[in-house]
């Protein structure tokens, strides 16, 4: 009855709500009837109702009345199935149980009051009847008379409606883009664009005669909407920052939160097409002319481009520098990219053999009012003073090794540039550049090889590759063939008799003695410690990778050479770190403690055998994003409809601050900031007008979070060091050891 009464109360409230919305009396009656019928059906089929049986009623009587002697359930069993003792007990309690059942047991059964539910139902019906019967004017007079000092502002978001909207976006004039219109309040535009809002508000006259309509931009900037005609408002602003905004009427938000995704103008990008190398060398007798080709790109056009050059002449302390600014000779558009050309005549520049020309490129875009500037890396043109050639022992001309070595990192950078420019270069230029990089890799390999004792004399290598030189005379070859065969047989016979047991029969030692250099036995210095390679071993591995990189570069395969170059650089860096080895200083070494003095320390100052240290908690945005992502993923159903707590609000602020800091690099992240703003405005994680916003925000959070780092943990032991029993046992052992030592002393 109690459950049915409360069901009636719920049904009455649902029925009144249905009548209030539809003003149709059939819906409340149907709601009450269906609720009571459904509740009766559910309660009659519920496990609690079906669990009430005669056997359990008799068990309740056993607990309540002592005269039943815990045997009331025997009356339900047939006498044939009872034992003799059970039949005697049944005959004994039968009269007492009949007397008990004949009396009123209502006072001994549990009672549940249903008066409160019935009174609340009657009160709801009475209030509803009074509201419907009394005139509306009378209610207004009573309200005015009773509450003269209360003036609640109506919810303008429901009274006012945004009927039409039109936004005109005018990009900056230097971009050359035309203005465009849209009806979407979420805007994506270029920095410096002028946005004009034209809005029509319906129902605003019913609020106040004078209303303050404004647009709240990021960083709490406010722009007033000016009423042009009746209910038609207009505003204009120049936007340079991404963020969220909303329309407000009398400082109360109207509608939803909207986004502004502002894309900043990027700086010009400068790329050298020729020369590709950092240093370009010209021989003394070569034609002193160099052609420079540069590609410059910008998103909205290039303002101007110029060359900053510096000419150095002389050497040592007498070196002089002369700075000049040049313009390009010509420019053209190739594949929608601006290419600039400059032909350097070193004689016209007043240069002589031995001088050097340093130049870099500066480019400005046409952004207004302040143009953006970019500057390229410097290139060097070196006019050699002496011929850099020598004659080997075999008479072949060979260039000496240059004084300038490209670092391994520079070789990697130029290899990547070569791979990127593969489609723009001709086959001959690509092959020549790749072979030049291979030569640079070979020079660097030889330089590092000198530290390991390798010998890179070109004549020696050439002779070893050609093989041993065997002198013979064609005229005497057949005449001496028989004698040579006879001498060889005798020589083999003598060796077979006189060769010691440990002699090298493979001929390896003889070849090394004839064509190689005996440096003695190599010491085993591959590892400093167990598992830690020495710098020498790491350098050997780096040189081995340089061999492979040089091979692929000489074959015009820079894509295959790049992994070996990267691996060589990694080994070189490891060799630098491995060389920094701590060498223990020789100092005072105290004598070892004798056995008699061991375990004699004073432990009275040790308060605890265990020390706990707390790691500093990460309170940055990463922790906030992890908390919010876990909250939205695992507890989304529990959070629906609940107001935000103080901790949740702080978490939202941290996450919003992180996305705001990333807006310059990722303007489209403004969508997630808008979602966070909507959650804060609604004071709940339930958003009515945005079903997928929470899901998209959750996916973005999981994508942004870095890989988790395992937290430090203590070693798992089967006992606790703070156990008092263990401490007492340890003290007992120490005392026992002291006693044993005293007794053992003579």
Short mmCIF file of C-alpha atoms in Angstrom, two decimals, residues 106-532:
data_model
loop_
_atom_site.label_atom_id
_atom_site.label_comp_id
_atom_site.label_asym_id
_atom_site.label_seq_id
_atom_site.Cartn_x
_atom_site.Cartn_y
_atom_site.Cartn_z
CA UNK A 106 -1.96 -6.98 13.01
CA UNK A 107 -0.09 -5.46 15.90
CA UNK A 108 2.73 -7.96 15.45
CA UNK A 109 3.22 -7.42 11.70
CA UNK A 110 5.36 -4.55 10.23
CA UNK A 111 3.45 -1.40 9.36
CA UNK A 112 4.27 1.09 6.59
CA UNK A 113 2.56 4.45 6.62
CA UNK A 114 1.08 5.76 3.41
CA UNK A 115 -0.52 8.87 4.86
CA UNK A 116 2.27 11.26 3.79
CA UNK A 117 2.06 10.19 0.13
CA UNK A 118 -1.73 10.49 0.10
CA UNK A 119 -1.62 13.93 1.77
CA UNK A 120 0.94 15.20 -0.73
CA UNK A 121 -1.18 13.94 -3.63
CA UNK A 122 -4.25 15.67 -2.24
CA UNK A 123 -2.28 18.90 -1.69
CA UNK A 124 -0.99 18.87 -5.29
CA UNK A 125 -4.50 18.40 -6.67
CA UNK A 126 -5.80 21.21 -4.42
CA UNK A 127 -3.11 23.69 -5.52
CA UNK A 128 -3.68 22.85 -9.16
CA UNK A 129 -7.43 23.33 -8.76
CA UNK A 130 -6.97 26.74 -7.10
CA UNK A 131 -4.66 27.89 -9.89
CA UNK A 132 -7.16 26.87 -12.54
CA UNK A 133 -10.25 28.27 -10.75
CA UNK A 134 -8.98 31.65 -9.51
CA UNK A 135 -8.75 34.45 -12.11
CA UNK A 136 -5.31 35.35 -13.44
CA UNK A 137 -5.70 39.05 -12.61
CA UNK A 138 -6.37 38.21 -8.99
CA UNK A 139 -3.17 36.14 -8.81
CA UNK A 140 -1.17 39.02 -10.29
CA UNK A 141 -2.62 41.45 -7.75
CA UNK A 142 -1.85 39.14 -4.88
CA UNK A 143 1.72 38.62 -6.13
CA UNK A 144 2.24 42.37 -6.50
CA UNK A 145 0.85 43.08 -3.05
CA UNK A 146 2.89 40.41 -1.32
CA UNK A 147 6.25 40.98 -3.09
CA UNK A 148 6.62 44.72 -3.73
CA UNK A 149 10.44 44.65 -3.33
CA UNK A 150 11.24 41.62 -5.51
CA UNK A 151 12.10 42.31 -9.14
CA UNK A 152 13.47 39.27 -10.88
CA UNK A 153 14.88 39.77 -14.36
CA UNK A 154 13.31 37.41 -16.94
CA UNK A 155 15.47 34.92 -18.75
CA UNK A 156 16.21 36.81 -21.91
CA UNK A 157 17.61 33.75 -23.66
CA UNK A 158 14.03 32.43 -23.83
CA UNK A 159 12.19 35.70 -24.40
CA UNK A 160 14.51 36.97 -27.15
CA UNK A 161 15.16 35.02 -30.34
CA UNK A 162 17.85 35.56 -32.96
CA UNK A 163 15.77 35.55 -36.14
CA UNK A 164 18.29 36.26 -38.92
CA UNK A 165 22.03 36.67 -38.96
CA UNK A 166 24.53 37.61 -41.63
CA UNK A 167 28.28 38.08 -41.29
CA UNK A 168 30.49 39.79 -43.87
CA UNK A 169 34.22 39.02 -43.67
CA UNK A 170 36.56 41.38 -45.49
CA UNK A 171 40.17 40.04 -45.63
CA UNK A 172 43.08 42.50 -45.51
CA UNK A 173 43.68 44.31 -48.76
CA UNK A 174 47.24 42.99 -49.19
CA UNK A 175 45.96 39.40 -49.46
CA UNK A 176 44.04 40.15 -52.65
CA UNK A 177 41.10 38.03 -51.46
CA UNK A 178 37.50 39.09 -51.99
CA UNK A 179 35.01 39.65 -49.19
CA UNK A 180 32.57 36.85 -48.43
CA UNK A 181 29.37 36.37 -46.45
CA UNK A 182 28.13 33.60 -44.22
CA UNK A 183 25.28 32.82 -41.83
CA UNK A 184 27.41 30.65 -39.56
CA UNK A 185 28.47 32.47 -36.40
CA UNK A 186 31.52 30.20 -36.12
CA UNK A 187 34.08 32.03 -38.24
CA UNK A 188 37.41 31.02 -39.79
CA UNK A 189 39.31 34.02 -41.11
CA UNK A 190 42.72 35.60 -41.69
CA UNK A 191 44.36 37.80 -39.09
CA UNK A 192 43.45 41.44 -39.70
CA UNK A 193 40.09 40.70 -41.34
CA UNK A 194 37.15 43.04 -40.74
CA UNK A 195 33.96 41.27 -39.67
CA UNK A 196 30.55 42.94 -39.91
CA UNK A 197 27.67 41.37 -37.95
CA UNK A 198 24.08 42.05 -39.03
CA UNK A 199 21.55 40.55 -36.61
CA UNK A 200 17.77 40.67 -36.23
CA UNK A 201 16.41 40.10 -32.71
CA UNK A 202 12.76 39.18 -32.14
CA UNK A 203 11.10 39.88 -28.79
CA UNK A 204 13.65 42.37 -27.53
CA UNK A 205 11.02 45.11 -27.21
CA UNK A 206 9.21 43.06 -24.56
CA UNK A 207 12.19 43.22 -22.18
CA UNK A 208 13.10 46.89 -21.82
CA UNK A 209 12.67 50.02 -23.81
CA UNK A 210 16.43 50.57 -23.86
CA UNK A 211 18.52 47.40 -24.23
CA UNK A 212 22.28 47.04 -24.30
CA UNK A 213 23.09 44.57 -27.11
CA UNK A 214 26.77 43.73 -27.49
CA UNK A 215 29.23 41.09 -28.71
CA UNK A 216 31.62 39.75 -26.07
CA UNK A 217 34.91 38.99 -27.84
CA UNK A 218 37.95 37.13 -26.41
CA UNK A 219 39.84 38.74 -23.50
CA UNK A 220 36.57 40.36 -22.31
CA UNK A 221 36.45 42.85 -25.17
CA UNK A 222 32.98 44.20 -25.84
CA UNK A 223 31.58 45.64 -29.08
CA UNK A 224 28.23 47.38 -28.96
CA UNK A 225 25.64 46.47 -31.57
CA UNK A 226 24.05 49.60 -33.04
CA UNK A 227 20.35 49.44 -33.92
CA UNK A 228 20.03 50.56 -37.53
CA UNK A 229 16.32 49.87 -37.99
CA UNK A 230 13.66 48.26 -35.85
CA UNK A 231 15.15 45.16 -34.22
CA UNK A 232 18.06 45.17 -36.70
CA UNK A 233 21.52 45.57 -35.19
CA UNK A 234 24.98 45.94 -36.72
CA UNK A 235 28.58 45.87 -35.43
CA UNK A 236 32.04 45.85 -36.98
CA UNK A 237 35.43 44.80 -35.64
CA UNK A 238 38.93 43.92 -36.82
CA UNK A 239 39.97 40.52 -35.48
CA UNK A 240 43.54 39.38 -34.89
CA UNK A 241 43.14 36.74 -32.19
CA UNK A 242 41.46 33.36 -31.97
CA UNK A 243 38.96 32.75 -29.21
CA UNK A 244 35.29 32.35 -28.37
CA UNK A 245 32.57 34.98 -28.32
CA UNK A 246 28.85 35.31 -27.69
CA UNK A 247 26.04 37.81 -28.11
CA UNK A 248 24.78 39.45 -24.92
CA UNK A 249 21.62 41.43 -24.15
CA UNK A 250 21.90 43.47 -20.97
CA UNK A 251 25.01 41.43 -20.02
CA UNK A 252 23.07 38.15 -20.30
CA UNK A 253 24.21 35.64 -22.92
CA UNK A 254 21.87 35.12 -25.85
CA UNK A 255 22.06 31.81 -27.66
CA UNK A 256 25.19 29.68 -27.79
CA UNK A 257 28.95 30.24 -27.65
CA UNK A 258 30.66 30.75 -31.02
CA UNK A 259 34.26 30.38 -32.20
CA UNK A 260 36.77 32.62 -33.97
CA UNK A 261 39.56 30.67 -35.69
CA UNK A 262 42.08 33.29 -36.82
CA UNK A 263 44.96 32.12 -39.08
CA UNK A 264 48.10 34.22 -38.78
CA UNK A 265 50.10 35.34 -41.81
CA UNK A 266 53.32 33.31 -42.09
CA UNK A 267 56.80 34.60 -42.91
CA UNK A 268 58.34 34.09 -46.37
CA UNK A 269 60.15 30.81 -46.97
CA UNK A 270 63.54 30.98 -48.70
CA UNK A 271 65.15 27.99 -50.41
CA UNK A 272 68.41 27.82 -52.36
CA UNK A 273 68.22 25.99 -55.66
CA UNK A 274 71.77 26.91 -56.65
CA UNK A 275 74.30 26.75 -55.18
CA UNK A 276 73.20 23.90 -52.95
CA UNK A 277 76.47 23.52 -51.04
CA UNK A 278 77.43 25.80 -48.22
CA UNK A 279 80.86 26.50 -49.74
CA UNK A 280 81.43 26.83 -53.47
CA UNK A 281 85.09 26.74 -54.53
CA UNK A 282 86.50 28.15 -57.73
CA UNK A 283 89.94 27.26 -58.98
CA UNK A 284 92.43 30.02 -59.57
CA UNK A 285 92.28 29.71 -63.37
CA UNK A 286 88.53 29.01 -63.55
CA UNK A 287 85.99 31.48 -64.91
CA UNK A 288 85.15 33.67 -61.90
CA UNK A 289 81.37 33.57 -62.35
CA UNK A 290 78.72 31.95 -60.14
CA UNK A 291 75.00 31.64 -60.83
CA UNK A 292 72.63 31.86 -57.83
CA UNK A 293 68.98 30.76 -58.03
CA UNK A 294 66.62 31.22 -55.07
CA UNK A 295 62.99 30.23 -54.57
CA UNK A 296 60.84 32.40 -52.26
CA UNK A 297 57.32 31.47 -51.17
CA UNK A 298 54.71 33.34 -49.16
CA UNK A 299 51.04 32.74 -48.55
CA UNK A 300 49.86 36.20 -49.70
CA UNK A 301 52.64 37.59 -51.89
CA UNK A 302 56.22 38.83 -51.60
CA UNK A 303 57.09 42.46 -50.97
CA UNK A 304 60.78 42.68 -51.79
CA UNK A 305 63.88 40.50 -51.82
CA UNK A 306 67.49 41.59 -51.53
CA UNK A 307 70.97 40.11 -51.10
CA UNK A 308 73.25 40.93 -48.18
CA UNK A 309 76.86 40.29 -49.22
CA UNK A 310 80.20 40.62 -47.50
CA UNK A 311 83.56 40.34 -49.30
CA UNK A 312 86.66 39.37 -47.36
CA UNK A 313 90.15 39.97 -48.74
CA UNK A 314 93.54 39.29 -47.25
CA UNK A 315 94.45 36.81 -44.58
CA UNK A 316 95.41 36.71 -40.94
CA UNK A 317 95.38 40.05 -39.16
CA UNK A 318 95.30 41.91 -42.49
CA UNK A 319 91.88 40.57 -43.49
CA UNK A 320 89.36 43.21 -44.56
CA UNK A 321 85.59 43.00 -45.03
CA UNK A 322 83.37 45.00 -47.34
CA UNK A 323 79.57 44.84 -46.97
CA UNK A 324 77.20 45.48 -49.87
CA UNK A 325 73.53 45.05 -50.70
CA UNK A 326 72.50 43.70 -54.12
CA UNK A 327 69.29 43.15 -56.00
CA UNK A 328 68.52 40.15 -58.17
CA UNK A 329 69.04 40.39 -61.90
CA UNK A 330 65.68 38.85 -62.81
CA UNK A 331 62.74 36.91 -61.44
CA UNK A 332 60.10 34.60 -62.84
CA UNK A 333 57.22 32.38 -61.72
CA UNK A 334 57.89 28.65 -62.01
CA UNK A 335 55.15 26.31 -60.83
CA UNK A 336 53.44 29.11 -58.84
CA UNK A 337 56.70 29.86 -57.02
CA UNK A 338 58.79 33.01 -57.36
CA UNK A 339 62.32 32.28 -58.55
CA UNK A 340 65.06 34.93 -58.38
CA UNK A 341 68.30 34.83 -60.36
CA UNK A 342 71.65 36.49 -59.73
CA UNK A 343 74.88 36.10 -61.69
CA UNK A 344 78.02 36.87 -59.67
CA UNK A 345 81.10 38.16 -61.54
CA UNK A 346 83.89 38.08 -58.99
CA UNK A 347 86.11 40.40 -61.04
CA UNK A 348 83.41 43.07 -61.18
CA UNK A 349 83.08 42.77 -57.41
CA UNK A 350 86.77 43.64 -57.08
CA UNK A 351 87.76 40.20 -55.84
CA UNK A 352 91.06 38.45 -56.37
CA UNK A 353 92.19 34.85 -55.95
CA UNK A 354 92.19 34.11 -52.23
CA UNK A 355 89.14 36.30 -51.49
CA UNK A 356 85.80 35.00 -50.25
CA UNK A 357 82.20 36.15 -50.80
CA UNK A 358 79.61 35.59 -48.08
CA UNK A 359 75.97 36.26 -48.95
CA UNK A 360 72.50 35.62 -47.58
CA UNK A 361 68.97 36.44 -48.71
CA UNK A 362 66.43 38.65 -46.94
CA UNK A 363 62.78 38.63 -47.99
CA UNK A 364 59.76 40.65 -46.85
CA UNK A 365 56.12 39.90 -47.43
CA UNK A 366 53.49 42.56 -48.14
CA UNK A 367 51.66 42.38 -44.81
CA UNK A 368 50.32 45.70 -43.63
CA UNK A 369 51.01 47.77 -41.65
CA UNK A 370 54.23 45.92 -40.73
CA UNK A 371 55.85 43.49 -43.14
CA UNK A 372 57.33 40.21 -41.94
CA UNK A 373 60.97 39.42 -42.66
CA UNK A 374 62.87 36.19 -43.23
CA UNK A 375 66.59 35.59 -43.66
CA UNK A 376 68.30 32.56 -45.15
CA UNK A 377 71.48 30.81 -44.15
CA UNK A 378 74.76 32.17 -45.50
CA UNK A 379 76.53 30.78 -48.53
CA UNK A 380 80.28 31.07 -49.19
CA UNK A 381 82.00 31.49 -52.55
CA UNK A 382 85.73 30.89 -52.20
CA UNK A 383 88.15 31.86 -54.98
CA UNK A 384 91.17 29.65 -54.40
CA UNK A 385 94.58 31.29 -54.46
CA UNK A 386 96.76 28.20 -55.21
CA UNK A 387 96.16 25.08 -57.21
CA UNK A 388 94.97 22.32 -54.88
CA UNK A 389 96.41 19.41 -56.85
CA UNK A 390 99.31 17.03 -56.33
CA UNK A 391 101.00 14.18 -58.17
CA UNK A 392 100.95 10.70 -56.71
CA UNK A 393 103.77 8.18 -57.08
CA UNK A 394 102.02 6.58 -60.03
CA UNK A 395 101.67 9.92 -61.85
CA UNK A 396 97.89 10.40 -61.37
CA UNK A 397 96.62 13.90 -60.57
CA UNK A 398 94.53 13.93 -57.39
CA UNK A 399 92.94 16.81 -55.49
CA UNK A 400 94.27 17.25 -52.01
CA UNK A 401 91.86 16.97 -49.12
CA UNK A 402 90.18 20.39 -48.60
CA UNK A 403 90.78 22.38 -45.46
CA UNK A 404 87.03 22.66 -44.81
CA UNK A 405 85.19 19.55 -43.68
CA UNK A 406 81.44 19.25 -43.65
CA UNK A 407 80.19 17.93 -40.37
CA UNK A 408 78.07 14.81 -40.27
CA UNK A 409 75.06 16.89 -39.33
CA UNK A 410 75.60 19.19 -42.32
CA UNK A 411 75.86 16.18 -44.63
CA UNK A 412 72.52 14.93 -43.30
CA UNK A 413 70.90 18.34 -43.85
CA UNK A 414 72.15 18.59 -47.43
CA UNK A 415 71.09 15.00 -48.13
CA UNK A 416 67.55 15.81 -47.03
CA UNK A 417 67.56 18.92 -49.21
CA UNK A 418 68.76 16.84 -52.16
CA UNK A 419 65.94 14.34 -51.63
CA UNK A 420 63.41 17.19 -51.45
CA UNK A 421 64.77 18.81 -54.66
CA UNK A 422 64.91 15.56 -56.62
CA UNK A 423 61.88 16.45 -58.77
CA UNK A 424 63.20 19.94 -59.59
CA UNK A 425 66.78 19.00 -60.51
CA UNK A 426 67.95 17.42 -63.70
CA UNK A 427 69.47 13.94 -63.65
CA UNK A 428 72.99 15.31 -64.20
CA UNK A 429 72.67 17.90 -61.43
CA UNK A 430 71.21 15.32 -59.05
CA UNK A 431 74.02 12.85 -59.72
CA UNK A 432 76.71 15.50 -59.38
CA UNK A 433 75.33 16.79 -56.08
CA UNK A 434 75.00 13.26 -54.71
CA UNK A 435 78.58 12.40 -55.67
CA UNK A 436 79.82 15.64 -54.08
CA UNK A 437 78.10 14.64 -50.86
CA UNK A 438 79.71 11.22 -51.16
CA UNK A 439 83.11 12.87 -51.48
CA UNK A 440 82.39 15.01 -48.40
CA UNK A 441 81.39 11.88 -46.52
CA UNK A 442 84.61 10.19 -47.61
CA UNK A 443 86.73 13.13 -46.42
CA UNK A 444 85.01 13.14 -43.04
CA UNK A 445 85.41 9.37 -42.76
CA UNK A 446 89.16 9.67 -43.39
CA UNK A 447 89.46 12.45 -40.85
CA UNK A 448 87.89 10.37 -38.11
CA UNK A 449 89.85 7.33 -39.24
CA UNK A 450 93.11 9.08 -38.50
CA UNK A 451 92.24 9.09 -34.81
CA UNK A 452 91.96 5.30 -34.90
CA UNK A 453 95.34 4.77 -36.59
CA UNK A 454 93.94 4.03 -40.04
CA UNK A 455 96.08 4.90 -43.02
CA UNK A 456 94.35 6.48 -45.98
CA UNK A 457 97.25 7.07 -48.33
CA UNK A 458 95.74 7.00 -51.78
CA UNK A 459 98.78 5.38 -53.40
CA UNK A 460 98.83 2.57 -50.87
CA UNK A 461 95.13 1.91 -51.29
CA UNK A 462 95.48 1.97 -55.04
CA UNK A 463 98.36 -0.51 -54.94
CA UNK A 464 96.52 -2.84 -52.58
CA UNK A 465 93.41 -2.81 -54.74
CA UNK A 466 95.52 -3.58 -57.85
CA UNK A 467 96.98 -6.65 -56.15
CA UNK A 468 100.60 -7.84 -55.88
CA UNK A 469 102.86 -7.18 -58.83
CA UNK A 470 104.57 -10.35 -60.18
CA UNK A 471 107.55 -9.79 -62.42
CA UNK A 472 108.12 -12.25 -65.23
CA UNK A 473 109.80 -12.44 -68.62
CA UNK A 474 107.71 -13.64 -71.51
CA UNK A 475 110.75 -14.93 -73.40
CA UNK A 476 112.07 -17.09 -70.59
CA UNK A 477 108.71 -18.20 -69.24
CA UNK A 478 108.52 -21.54 -71.08
CA UNK A 479 112.24 -22.21 -70.71
CA UNK A 480 112.18 -21.87 -66.95
CA UNK A 481 108.79 -23.55 -66.39
CA UNK A 482 110.24 -27.02 -65.77
CA UNK A 483 112.96 -25.79 -63.43
CA UNK A 484 110.44 -23.70 -61.44
CA UNK A 485 108.18 -26.73 -61.07
CA UNK A 486 111.09 -28.85 -59.86
CA UNK A 487 112.22 -26.19 -57.38
CA UNK A 488 108.66 -25.78 -56.08
CA UNK A 489 108.38 -29.52 -55.45
CA UNK A 490 111.69 -29.53 -53.58
CA UNK A 491 110.64 -26.51 -51.59
CA UNK A 492 107.35 -28.11 -50.59
CA UNK A 493 109.18 -31.28 -49.57
CA UNK A 494 111.57 -29.33 -47.35
CA UNK A 495 108.74 -27.39 -45.76
CA UNK A 496 106.87 -30.58 -45.04
CA UNK A 497 109.88 -31.90 -43.11
CA UNK A 498 110.95 -28.69 -41.32
CA UNK A 499 107.61 -26.88 -40.62
CA UNK A 500 106.92 -26.50 -36.92
CA UNK A 501 103.67 -27.65 -35.36
CA UNK A 502 102.24 -24.12 -34.85
CA UNK A 503 103.10 -22.79 -38.33
CA UNK A 504 100.47 -20.89 -40.33
CA UNK A 505 99.62 -23.12 -43.28
CA UNK A 506 97.00 -20.74 -44.75
CA UNK A 507 99.54 -18.20 -45.96
CA UNK A 508 97.87 -15.32 -44.05
CA UNK A 509 101.02 -14.26 -42.22
CA UNK A 510 103.11 -14.23 -45.40
CA UNK A 511 100.60 -11.99 -47.19
CA UNK A 512 100.50 -9.56 -44.26
CA UNK A 513 104.30 -9.43 -44.11
CA UNK A 514 104.57 -8.85 -47.87
CA UNK A 515 101.81 -6.30 -48.48
CA UNK A 516 100.79 -5.03 -45.02
CA UNK A 517 102.31 -3.34 -42.00
CA UNK A 518 102.91 -5.18 -38.76
CA UNK A 519 101.78 -2.95 -35.90
CA UNK A 520 102.05 -5.57 -33.20
CA UNK A 521 99.24 -7.10 -31.26
CA UNK A 522 96.17 -4.88 -30.84
CA UNK A 523 95.09 -4.37 -27.29
CA UNK A 524 91.53 -5.24 -26.36
CA UNK A 525 90.01 -1.84 -25.58
CA UNK A 526 86.55 -2.33 -26.99
CA UNK A 527 84.72 -1.99 -23.69
CA UNK A 528 85.35 0.34 -20.77
CA UNK A 529 83.13 -1.63 -18.42
CA UNK A 530 80.91 -4.59 -18.85
CA UNK A 531 78.25 -3.66 -21.41
CA UNK A 532 79.59 -0.10 -21.97
#
